[in-house]
Short mmCIF file of C-alpha atoms and ligand atoms in Angstrom, two decimals:
data_model
loop_
_atom_site.label_atom_id
_atom_site.label_comp_id
_atom_site.label_asym_id
_atom_site.label_seq_id
_atom_site.Cartn_x
_atom_site.Cartn_y
_atom_site.Cartn_z
CA UNK V 1 97.05 5.65 217.09
CA UNK V 2 95.01 7.45 214.40
CA UNK V 3 93.19 5.33 211.85
CA UNK V 4 94.88 5.37 208.42
CA UNK V 5 92.22 6.45 205.93
CA UNK V 6 92.01 5.07 202.42
CA UNK V 7 90.13 6.06 199.27
CA UNK V 8 89.15 3.83 196.35
CA UNK V 9 88.77 5.48 192.93
CA UNK V 10 86.47 3.42 190.71
CA UNK V 11 83.73 1.03 191.85
CA UNK V 12 83.74 -1.40 188.92
CA UNK V 13 84.66 -5.06 189.16
CA UNK V 14 88.10 -4.53 190.77
CA UNK V 15 87.01 -1.51 192.86
CA UNK V 16 84.01 -3.27 194.39
CA UNK V 17 86.17 -6.38 194.95
CA UNK V 18 88.75 -4.23 196.76
CA UNK V 19 86.16 -2.69 199.11
CA UNK V 20 84.39 -6.00 199.76
CA UNK V 21 87.65 -7.90 200.43
CA UNK V 22 88.88 -5.11 202.71
CA UNK V 23 85.83 -5.36 204.97
CA UNK V 24 85.63 -9.15 204.75
CA UNK V 25 89.21 -9.59 206.03
CA UNK V 26 89.63 -6.32 207.95
CA UNK V 27 90.80 -8.06 211.13
CA UNK V 28 93.70 -9.95 209.53
CA UNK V 29 94.52 -7.02 207.27
CA UNK V 30 94.90 -4.67 210.26
CA UNK V 31 96.93 -7.25 212.18
CA UNK V 32 99.33 -7.64 209.26
CA UNK V 33 99.51 -3.91 208.74
CA UNK V 34 100.06 -3.19 212.42
CA UNK V 35 97.57 -0.33 212.42
CA UNK V 36 93.88 0.47 212.09
CA UNK V 37 92.65 1.17 208.57
CA UNK V 38 89.40 2.33 207.06
CA UNK V 39 87.98 3.26 203.67
CA UNK V 40 86.67 6.83 203.85
CA UNK V 41 85.77 7.52 200.20
CA UNK V 42 84.77 5.63 197.07
CA UNK V 43 84.96 7.80 193.95
CA UNK V 44 82.57 6.95 191.11
CA UNK V 45 80.29 9.05 188.90
CA UNK V 46 77.58 6.40 188.99
CA UNK V 47 74.98 5.89 191.73
CA UNK V 48 74.83 2.63 193.63
CA UNK V 49 71.44 2.63 195.39
CA UNK V 50 71.22 0.05 198.15
CA UNK V 51 74.99 -0.41 198.42
CA UNK V 52 76.15 -1.06 202.00
CA UNK V 53 78.91 1.51 201.38
CA UNK V 54 76.44 4.35 200.72
CA UNK V 55 78.07 6.82 203.15
CA UNK V 56 81.45 6.57 201.35
CA UNK V 57 80.53 7.52 197.79
CA UNK V 58 81.65 10.80 196.27
CA UNK V 59 81.64 12.08 192.70
CA UNK V 60 84.22 14.75 193.48
CA UNK V 61 87.95 13.91 193.30
CA UNK V 62 88.77 17.06 195.31
CA UNK V 63 87.12 15.48 198.38
CA UNK V 64 89.94 12.93 198.35
CA UNK V 65 92.75 15.23 197.27
CA UNK V 66 91.98 17.87 199.90
CA UNK V 67 91.37 15.54 202.83
CA UNK V 68 94.59 15.39 204.92
CA UNK V 69 93.41 12.15 206.55
CA UNK V 70 93.74 10.22 203.28
CA UNK V 71 97.12 8.49 203.16
CA UNK V 72 96.58 5.75 200.57
CA UNK V 73 94.44 5.74 197.41
CA UNK V 74 93.61 2.71 195.26
CA UNK V 75 93.24 3.79 191.62
CA UNK V 76 91.15 1.05 190.04
CA UNK V 77 89.30 3.21 187.53
CA UNK V 78 91.48 2.30 184.51
CA UNK V 79 92.29 4.36 181.43
CA UNK V 80 94.96 7.01 181.03
CA UNK V 81 93.20 10.34 181.16
CA UNK V 82 91.68 10.98 184.58
CA UNK V 83 93.69 8.19 186.21
CA UNK V 84 96.97 9.82 185.10
CA UNK V 85 95.99 13.29 186.25
CA UNK V 86 94.60 12.13 189.62
CA UNK V 87 97.58 9.85 190.31
CA UNK V 88 100.09 12.64 189.63
CA UNK V 89 98.24 15.08 191.87
CA UNK V 90 97.97 12.58 194.74
CA UNK V 91 101.62 11.48 194.54
CA UNK V 92 102.73 15.11 194.36
CA UNK V 93 101.01 15.67 197.70
CA UNK V 94 102.76 12.67 199.24
CA UNK V 95 99.72 10.36 199.13
CA UNK V 96 100.58 6.78 198.11
CA UNK V 97 98.69 5.32 195.16
CA UNK V 98 98.22 1.62 194.45
CA UNK V 99 96.78 0.44 191.17
CA UNK V 100 95.68 -2.35 188.85
CA UNK V 101 95.86 0.00 185.87
CA UNK V 102 98.40 -1.64 183.54
CA UNK V 103 97.76 0.85 180.76
CA UNK V 104 98.84 3.73 182.98
CA UNK V 105 101.84 1.90 184.48
CA UNK V 106 103.03 0.73 181.04
CA UNK V 107 102.77 4.26 179.63
CA UNK V 108 103.80 6.51 182.54
CA UNK V 109 105.31 4.13 185.13
CA UNK V 110 108.81 5.64 185.18
CA UNK V 111 107.46 9.19 185.59
CA UNK V 112 104.96 8.25 188.33
CA UNK V 113 107.60 6.32 190.29
CA UNK V 114 109.86 9.35 190.14
CA UNK V 115 107.13 11.63 191.51
CA UNK V 116 106.41 9.13 194.31
CA UNK V 117 110.09 8.96 195.27
CA UNK V 118 110.42 12.75 195.30
CA UNK V 119 107.46 13.01 197.68
CA UNK V 120 108.34 10.13 200.03
CA UNK V 121 105.34 8.06 199.12
CA UNK V 122 104.74 4.96 197.04
CA UNK V 123 103.31 4.00 193.67
CA UNK V 124 102.58 0.27 193.87
CA UNK V 125 101.16 -1.87 191.06
CA UNK V 126 101.25 -5.55 192.02
CA UNK V 127 97.73 -5.96 190.56
CA UNK V 128 98.70 -4.62 187.14
CA UNK V 129 100.24 -7.90 185.92
CA UNK V 130 98.90 -11.40 186.48
CA UNK V 131 95.90 -10.37 188.65
CA UNK V 132 96.43 -12.11 191.99
CA UNK V 133 99.79 -13.67 191.10
CA UNK V 134 102.68 -12.11 193.03
CA UNK V 135 105.16 -11.13 190.31
CA UNK V 136 106.10 -7.45 190.70
CA UNK V 137 107.62 -7.82 194.18
CA UNK V 138 109.39 -11.10 193.33
CA UNK V 139 111.03 -9.36 190.37
CA UNK V 140 112.37 -6.37 192.26
CA UNK V 141 112.81 -7.88 195.72
CA UNK V 142 113.14 -11.66 196.04
CA UNK V 143 114.94 -12.08 192.70
CA UNK V 144 116.85 -8.78 192.87
CA UNK V 145 120.22 -10.60 192.97
CA UNK V 146 119.75 -11.98 189.45
CA UNK V 147 120.57 -10.79 185.97
CA UNK V 148 117.50 -11.74 183.98
CA UNK V 149 117.83 -13.37 180.60
CA UNK V 150 114.22 -14.04 179.77
CA UNK V 151 110.61 -13.60 180.82
CA UNK V 152 107.96 -15.63 179.01
CA UNK V 153 104.35 -15.47 180.06
CA UNK V 154 100.72 -16.12 179.42
CA UNK V 155 99.61 -12.67 180.47
CA UNK V 156 96.02 -12.45 179.27
CA UNK V 157 93.24 -14.56 180.75
CA UNK V 158 90.64 -13.89 178.04
CA UNK V 159 92.80 -15.09 175.14
CA UNK V 160 93.99 -18.08 177.13
CA UNK V 161 90.37 -19.02 177.75
CA UNK V 162 89.57 -18.69 174.02
CA UNK V 163 92.58 -20.80 172.98
CA UNK V 164 91.73 -23.43 175.60
CA UNK V 165 88.20 -23.73 174.15
CA UNK V 166 89.67 -24.03 170.65
CA UNK V 167 92.13 -26.74 171.73
CA UNK V 168 89.90 -28.86 173.96
CA UNK V 169 86.36 -28.24 172.63
CA UNK V 170 87.17 -27.60 168.94
CA UNK V 171 85.37 -24.25 169.04
CA UNK V 172 86.27 -21.79 166.30
CA UNK V 173 87.81 -18.49 167.35
CA UNK V 174 84.45 -16.68 166.91
CA UNK V 175 82.52 -19.29 168.92
CA UNK V 176 85.10 -19.27 171.73
CA UNK V 177 85.12 -15.46 171.82
CA UNK V 178 81.30 -15.39 172.08
CA UNK V 179 81.54 -17.82 175.02
CA UNK V 180 84.21 -15.64 176.70
CA UNK V 181 81.93 -12.62 176.29
CA UNK V 182 78.94 -14.47 177.74
CA UNK V 183 80.99 -15.37 180.80
CA UNK V 184 82.09 -11.76 181.23
CA UNK V 185 85.80 -12.44 180.57
CA UNK V 186 85.98 -10.54 177.28
CA UNK V 187 84.70 -7.02 176.78
CA UNK V 188 82.05 -6.20 174.15
CA UNK V 189 84.92 -4.68 172.19
CA UNK V 190 87.46 -7.44 172.79
CA UNK V 191 90.32 -5.92 170.80
CA UNK V 192 92.59 -5.01 173.76
CA UNK V 193 92.61 -8.68 174.73
CA UNK V 194 92.43 -10.59 171.42
CA UNK V 195 94.80 -8.28 169.51
CA UNK V 196 97.45 -8.59 172.23
CA UNK V 197 97.52 -4.98 173.55
CA UNK V 198 96.66 -5.92 177.14
CA UNK V 199 99.41 -8.57 177.21
CA UNK V 200 101.82 -6.07 175.64
CA UNK V 201 101.25 -3.55 178.43
CA UNK V 202 101.89 -6.24 181.03
CA UNK V 203 105.06 -7.39 179.25
CA UNK V 204 106.30 -3.79 179.20
CA UNK V 205 105.87 -3.55 182.96
CA UNK V 206 107.75 -6.80 183.57
CA UNK V 207 110.47 -5.91 181.06
CA UNK V 208 110.97 -2.42 182.51
CA UNK V 209 111.39 -3.88 185.99
CA UNK V 210 113.71 -6.66 184.86
CA UNK V 211 115.92 -4.61 182.55
CA UNK V 212 115.82 -1.23 184.26
CA UNK V 213 114.62 0.98 181.40
CA UNK V 214 111.08 1.89 180.48
CA UNK V 215 109.93 -0.30 177.62
CA UNK V 216 107.06 1.48 175.92
CA UNK V 217 104.26 -0.59 174.29
CA UNK V 218 105.08 0.81 170.84
CA UNK V 219 108.53 -0.86 171.03
CA UNK V 220 106.97 -4.30 171.28
CA UNK V 221 105.94 -6.36 168.26
CA UNK V 222 102.33 -7.30 168.99
CA UNK V 223 99.96 -9.62 167.15
CA UNK V 224 96.89 -11.32 168.57
CA UNK V 225 95.00 -14.57 168.11
CA UNK V 226 92.26 -13.63 165.60
CA UNK V 227 93.96 -15.48 162.75
CA UNK V 228 94.43 -18.78 164.60
CA UNK V 229 92.24 -21.50 163.08
CA UNK V 230 91.30 -25.00 164.17
CA UNK V 231 93.62 -26.26 161.40
CA UNK V 232 96.59 -24.66 163.16
CA UNK V 233 95.46 -25.98 166.55
CA UNK V 234 95.25 -29.49 165.11
CA UNK V 235 98.61 -29.36 163.34
CA UNK V 236 100.23 -28.03 166.51
CA UNK V 237 98.74 -30.85 168.55
CA UNK V 238 99.99 -33.49 166.06
CA UNK V 239 103.49 -32.09 166.45
CA UNK V 240 103.36 -32.02 170.28
CA UNK V 241 102.59 -28.34 170.87
CA UNK V 242 99.78 -26.13 172.20
CA UNK V 243 99.16 -22.66 170.76
CA UNK V 244 99.36 -19.93 173.41
CA UNK V 245 99.51 -16.13 173.31
CA UNK V 246 102.98 -15.53 174.74
CA UNK V 247 104.58 -12.31 175.93
CA UNK V 248 108.32 -12.84 175.55
CA UNK V 249 111.21 -10.56 176.41
CA UNK V 250 114.73 -11.84 176.01
CA UNK V 251 118.09 -10.30 176.73
CA UNK V 252 120.22 -11.63 173.90
CA UNK V 253 123.92 -10.99 173.29
CA UNK V 254 123.09 -8.09 171.01
CA UNK V 255 120.19 -6.55 172.90
CA UNK V 256 116.63 -6.98 174.09
CA UNK V 257 113.85 -8.40 171.92
CA UNK V 258 110.21 -8.10 172.99
CA UNK V 259 107.20 -9.72 171.33
CA UNK V 260 103.62 -10.59 172.09
CA UNK V 261 102.24 -13.16 169.62
CA UNK V 262 100.76 -16.63 169.41
CA UNK V 263 103.45 -19.30 169.74
CA UNK V 264 103.65 -23.06 169.58
CA UNK V 265 104.60 -24.18 173.07
CA UNK V 266 105.98 -27.71 173.50
CA UNK V 267 103.94 -30.00 175.72
CA UNK V 268 107.14 -30.42 177.76
CA UNK V 269 107.00 -26.74 178.72
CA UNK V 270 104.73 -26.13 181.77
CA UNK V 271 103.27 -23.04 180.04
CA UNK V 272 101.55 -25.38 177.55
CA UNK V 273 99.26 -26.73 180.25
CA UNK V 274 98.18 -23.38 181.66
CA UNK V 275 94.51 -23.31 180.69
CA UNK V 276 91.31 -21.26 180.94
CA UNK V 277 91.69 -17.78 182.45
CA UNK V 278 94.84 -18.73 184.34
CA UNK V 279 98.09 -16.82 183.74
CA UNK V 280 101.65 -18.02 184.23
CA UNK V 281 104.97 -16.23 184.04
CA UNK V 282 108.32 -17.98 183.68
CA UNK V 283 111.23 -15.81 184.81
CA UNK V 284 114.81 -16.89 184.08
CA UNK V 285 117.63 -15.44 186.15
CA UNK V 286 121.33 -16.31 186.18
CA UNK V 287 121.26 -17.46 189.80
CA UNK V 288 117.75 -18.80 190.28
CA UNK V 289 117.33 -20.49 186.87
CA UNK V 290 113.69 -20.87 185.79
CA UNK V 291 111.03 -19.71 188.23
CA UNK V 292 107.34 -20.17 187.42
CA UNK V 293 104.54 -18.00 188.81
CA UNK V 294 101.02 -19.33 188.25
CA UNK V 295 97.52 -18.32 189.29
CA UNK V 296 94.37 -16.43 188.47
CA UNK V 297 95.37 -13.61 186.17
CA UNK V 298 92.07 -11.76 186.19
CA UNK V 299 88.81 -11.46 188.08
CA UNK V 300 87.30 -9.51 190.93
CA UNK V 301 88.82 -11.08 194.04
CA UNK V 302 92.17 -12.31 192.64
CA UNK V 303 92.90 -8.76 191.45
CA UNK V 304 91.52 -7.24 194.67
CA UNK V 305 93.87 -9.56 196.59
CA UNK V 306 96.85 -7.80 194.98
CA UNK V 307 95.34 -4.31 195.36
CA UNK V 308 94.64 -4.79 199.08
CA UNK V 309 98.11 -6.29 199.57
CA UNK V 310 99.55 -3.06 198.17
CA UNK V 311 97.25 -0.95 200.36
CA UNK V 312 98.62 -2.76 203.43
CA UNK V 313 102.23 -2.21 202.32
CA UNK V 314 101.65 1.47 201.52
CA UNK V 315 99.89 2.09 204.86
CA UNK V 316 102.61 0.26 206.78
CA UNK V 317 105.32 2.41 205.20
CA UNK V 318 103.60 5.80 205.28
CA UNK V 319 106.04 8.61 204.55
CA UNK V 320 108.77 6.29 203.29
CA UNK V 321 109.56 5.27 199.73
CA UNK V 322 109.88 1.49 199.85
CA UNK V 323 110.46 0.49 196.27
CA UNK V 324 113.69 1.94 195.01
CA UNK V 325 112.97 0.48 191.61
CA UNK V 326 115.57 0.17 188.94
CA UNK V 327 113.26 1.62 186.29
CA UNK V 328 114.57 4.65 184.39
CA UNK V 329 112.78 6.64 181.74
CA UNK V 330 114.07 5.81 178.28
CA UNK V 331 114.22 7.92 175.19
CA UNK V 332 114.18 6.24 171.83
CA UNK V 333 114.22 2.53 171.37
CA UNK V 334 117.94 1.89 170.85
CA UNK V 335 118.14 -0.88 173.39
CA UNK V 336 115.27 -2.85 171.81
CA UNK V 337 116.36 -4.90 168.81
CA UNK V 338 114.08 -5.43 165.81
CA UNK V 339 112.33 -8.72 166.54
CA UNK V 340 113.15 -10.23 163.17
CA UNK V 341 116.86 -10.23 164.04
CA UNK V 342 116.22 -12.83 166.75
CA UNK V 343 116.65 -16.54 166.16
CA UNK V 344 113.47 -18.59 166.15
CA UNK V 345 111.82 -21.69 164.71
CA UNK V 346 108.66 -21.23 162.69
CA UNK V 347 105.58 -23.33 162.08
CA UNK V 348 104.37 -22.70 158.53
CA UNK V 349 101.26 -23.92 156.73
CA UNK V 350 101.40 -23.79 152.98
CA UNK V 351 98.91 -24.41 150.17
CA UNK V 352 99.58 -24.94 146.53
CA UNK V 353 97.15 -25.38 143.68
CA UNK V 354 99.28 -27.23 141.17
CA UNK V 355 101.94 -29.16 143.06
CA UNK V 356 101.36 -32.43 144.87
CA UNK V 357 102.58 -32.94 148.42
CA UNK V 358 105.75 -34.83 147.45
CA UNK V 359 107.13 -32.23 145.07
CA UNK V 360 106.20 -29.48 147.55
CA UNK V 361 108.04 -31.36 150.29
CA UNK V 362 111.23 -31.59 148.28
CA UNK V 363 111.03 -27.90 147.39
CA UNK V 364 110.70 -26.96 151.06
CA UNK V 365 113.47 -29.35 152.13
CA UNK V 366 115.77 -27.82 149.53
CA UNK V 367 115.08 -24.35 150.90
CA UNK V 368 115.74 -25.12 154.57
CA UNK V 369 118.04 -28.14 154.43
CA UNK V 370 115.90 -29.96 156.97
CA UNK V 371 112.36 -29.41 158.24
CA UNK V 372 109.91 -31.37 160.40
CA UNK V 373 106.80 -32.05 158.33
CA UNK V 374 103.74 -32.38 160.54
CA UNK V 375 101.48 -35.35 159.88
CA UNK V 376 97.75 -34.74 160.03
CA UNK V 377 94.92 -37.05 159.08
CA UNK V 378 92.62 -36.14 156.20
CA UNK V 379 94.62 -33.16 155.07
CA UNK V 380 94.40 -31.94 151.52
CA UNK V 381 97.07 -33.18 149.09
CA UNK V 382 97.76 -29.53 148.36
CA UNK V 383 98.56 -28.45 151.91
CA UNK V 384 101.62 -28.97 154.08
CA UNK V 385 102.59 -27.84 157.54
CA UNK V 386 106.13 -27.96 158.86
CA UNK V 387 108.52 -26.59 161.46
CA UNK V 388 111.73 -24.90 160.31
CA UNK V 389 115.13 -25.19 161.96
CA UNK V 390 116.09 -22.36 164.33
CA UNK V 391 117.51 -19.38 162.44
CA UNK V 392 117.25 -15.60 162.27
CA UNK V 393 113.62 -14.80 161.47
CA UNK V 394 114.36 -12.46 158.56
CA UNK V 395 116.36 -15.29 156.97
CA UNK V 396 113.38 -17.67 157.34
CA UNK V 397 111.16 -15.05 155.66
CA UNK V 398 113.63 -14.74 152.77
CA UNK V 399 113.57 -18.49 152.22
CA UNK V 400 109.78 -18.69 152.40
CA UNK V 401 109.59 -15.97 149.74
CA UNK V 402 111.54 -18.28 147.39
CA UNK V 403 108.76 -20.85 147.31
CA UNK V 404 107.34 -21.26 143.80
CA UNK V 405 104.74 -18.74 142.86
CA UNK V 406 101.62 -20.85 143.25
CA UNK V 407 102.47 -21.65 146.89
CA UNK V 408 100.57 -19.58 149.39
CA UNK V 409 101.82 -19.12 152.94
CA UNK V 410 98.58 -19.60 154.89
CA UNK V 411 100.05 -19.26 158.38
CA UNK V 412 103.31 -18.56 160.14
CA UNK V 413 103.53 -19.01 163.91
CA UNK V 414 106.70 -18.76 166.01
CA UNK V 415 107.76 -21.43 168.45
CA UNK V 416 108.64 -20.60 172.03
N1 HSE W 1 91.28 -8.46 180.30
C1 HSE W 1 92.35 -8.91 181.12
C2 HSE W 1 92.58 -10.40 180.91
C3 HSE W 1 92.00 -8.61 182.55
O1 HSE W 1 91.73 -11.06 180.29
O2 HSE W 1 93.61 -10.91 181.32
C4 HSE W 1 93.12 -8.74 183.53
O3 HSE W 1 94.16 -7.84 183.29
#
């Protein structure tokens, strides 16, 4: 039987991991695939002198596109410009593409899946969410019998590392970010991670799969962790919570709500003890109940593990579309509800210049009926933190606005 030839586009962290893992485990990979495989090309504009894969490098995409031996391509170059164009052209020729590129899947997933289906090939993206954690296949295969009500996840390793350092080592946000950058977790420009955009893309992919319509990143309320201070971390801990950046999509009675933001997670919830660069995703289905997926959400080999898994699946099913995904294109955002119409509890931290704590407490109690005030040692007499009852978020905002004028809302964080 002819060898199935593969190409890898991009030789960065994930690309080099993919090639190295492929050759390291080639024997078991071929056994599981049931056929011989080889990597014929690696596309990258850079030079890699001394690389053991010297004979495979090309700077010309056409070498891959025009080679009829190439049946599967791993797109691990990232971005939306060249990756989008190359992926469309490959799928249109019936060549399967597997990817870790969450930005591209979150933006053009529905369209690329449609092209793959029309050309009897596959567009697979297990590596795009949760690094090495299997989550895409479980959602559309193993859990396909369920109606999903909720997906809640820690979807970004860098921010989880930063928050872990803040919680356990009392590092400030800036100190923890610098540490994450030194260790190579966070980029020099860390905004995609710390402002929540990376987690938003991943949530869109999970939500689109679970609810059947493309959820575009601009539909999702997104705020990151830059404003979290050690004060908030300490108050949260006193009340029995850890602060985590949570991607949450819920199917409520009146529609779907999607948010990525820091949340207080109860210590009784397993997501509260997911630390460092680990990711975890809790999926709730009507038949299965809660199902938790946990593992390394980023990094060279965990991500390569998912990419190579997809390469095997694509090679095994050459010429046959294997993922009849329930993922339609969507126009407009009608099926996504404004996030402030959802019910939630809020942690609020308030300062006042002229009121003492007791009169502030009674003012807040009058506004909400009942709140949990959070004790904290050595706090200023002019500061209070509390947790509101569960109510529609816009209603909570209205009540907070009624606080006397010299009260300043220093922080507002949702609970999970
Ligand atoms: N920057 C991402 C993270 C990489 O920290 O989770 C994996 O998608």
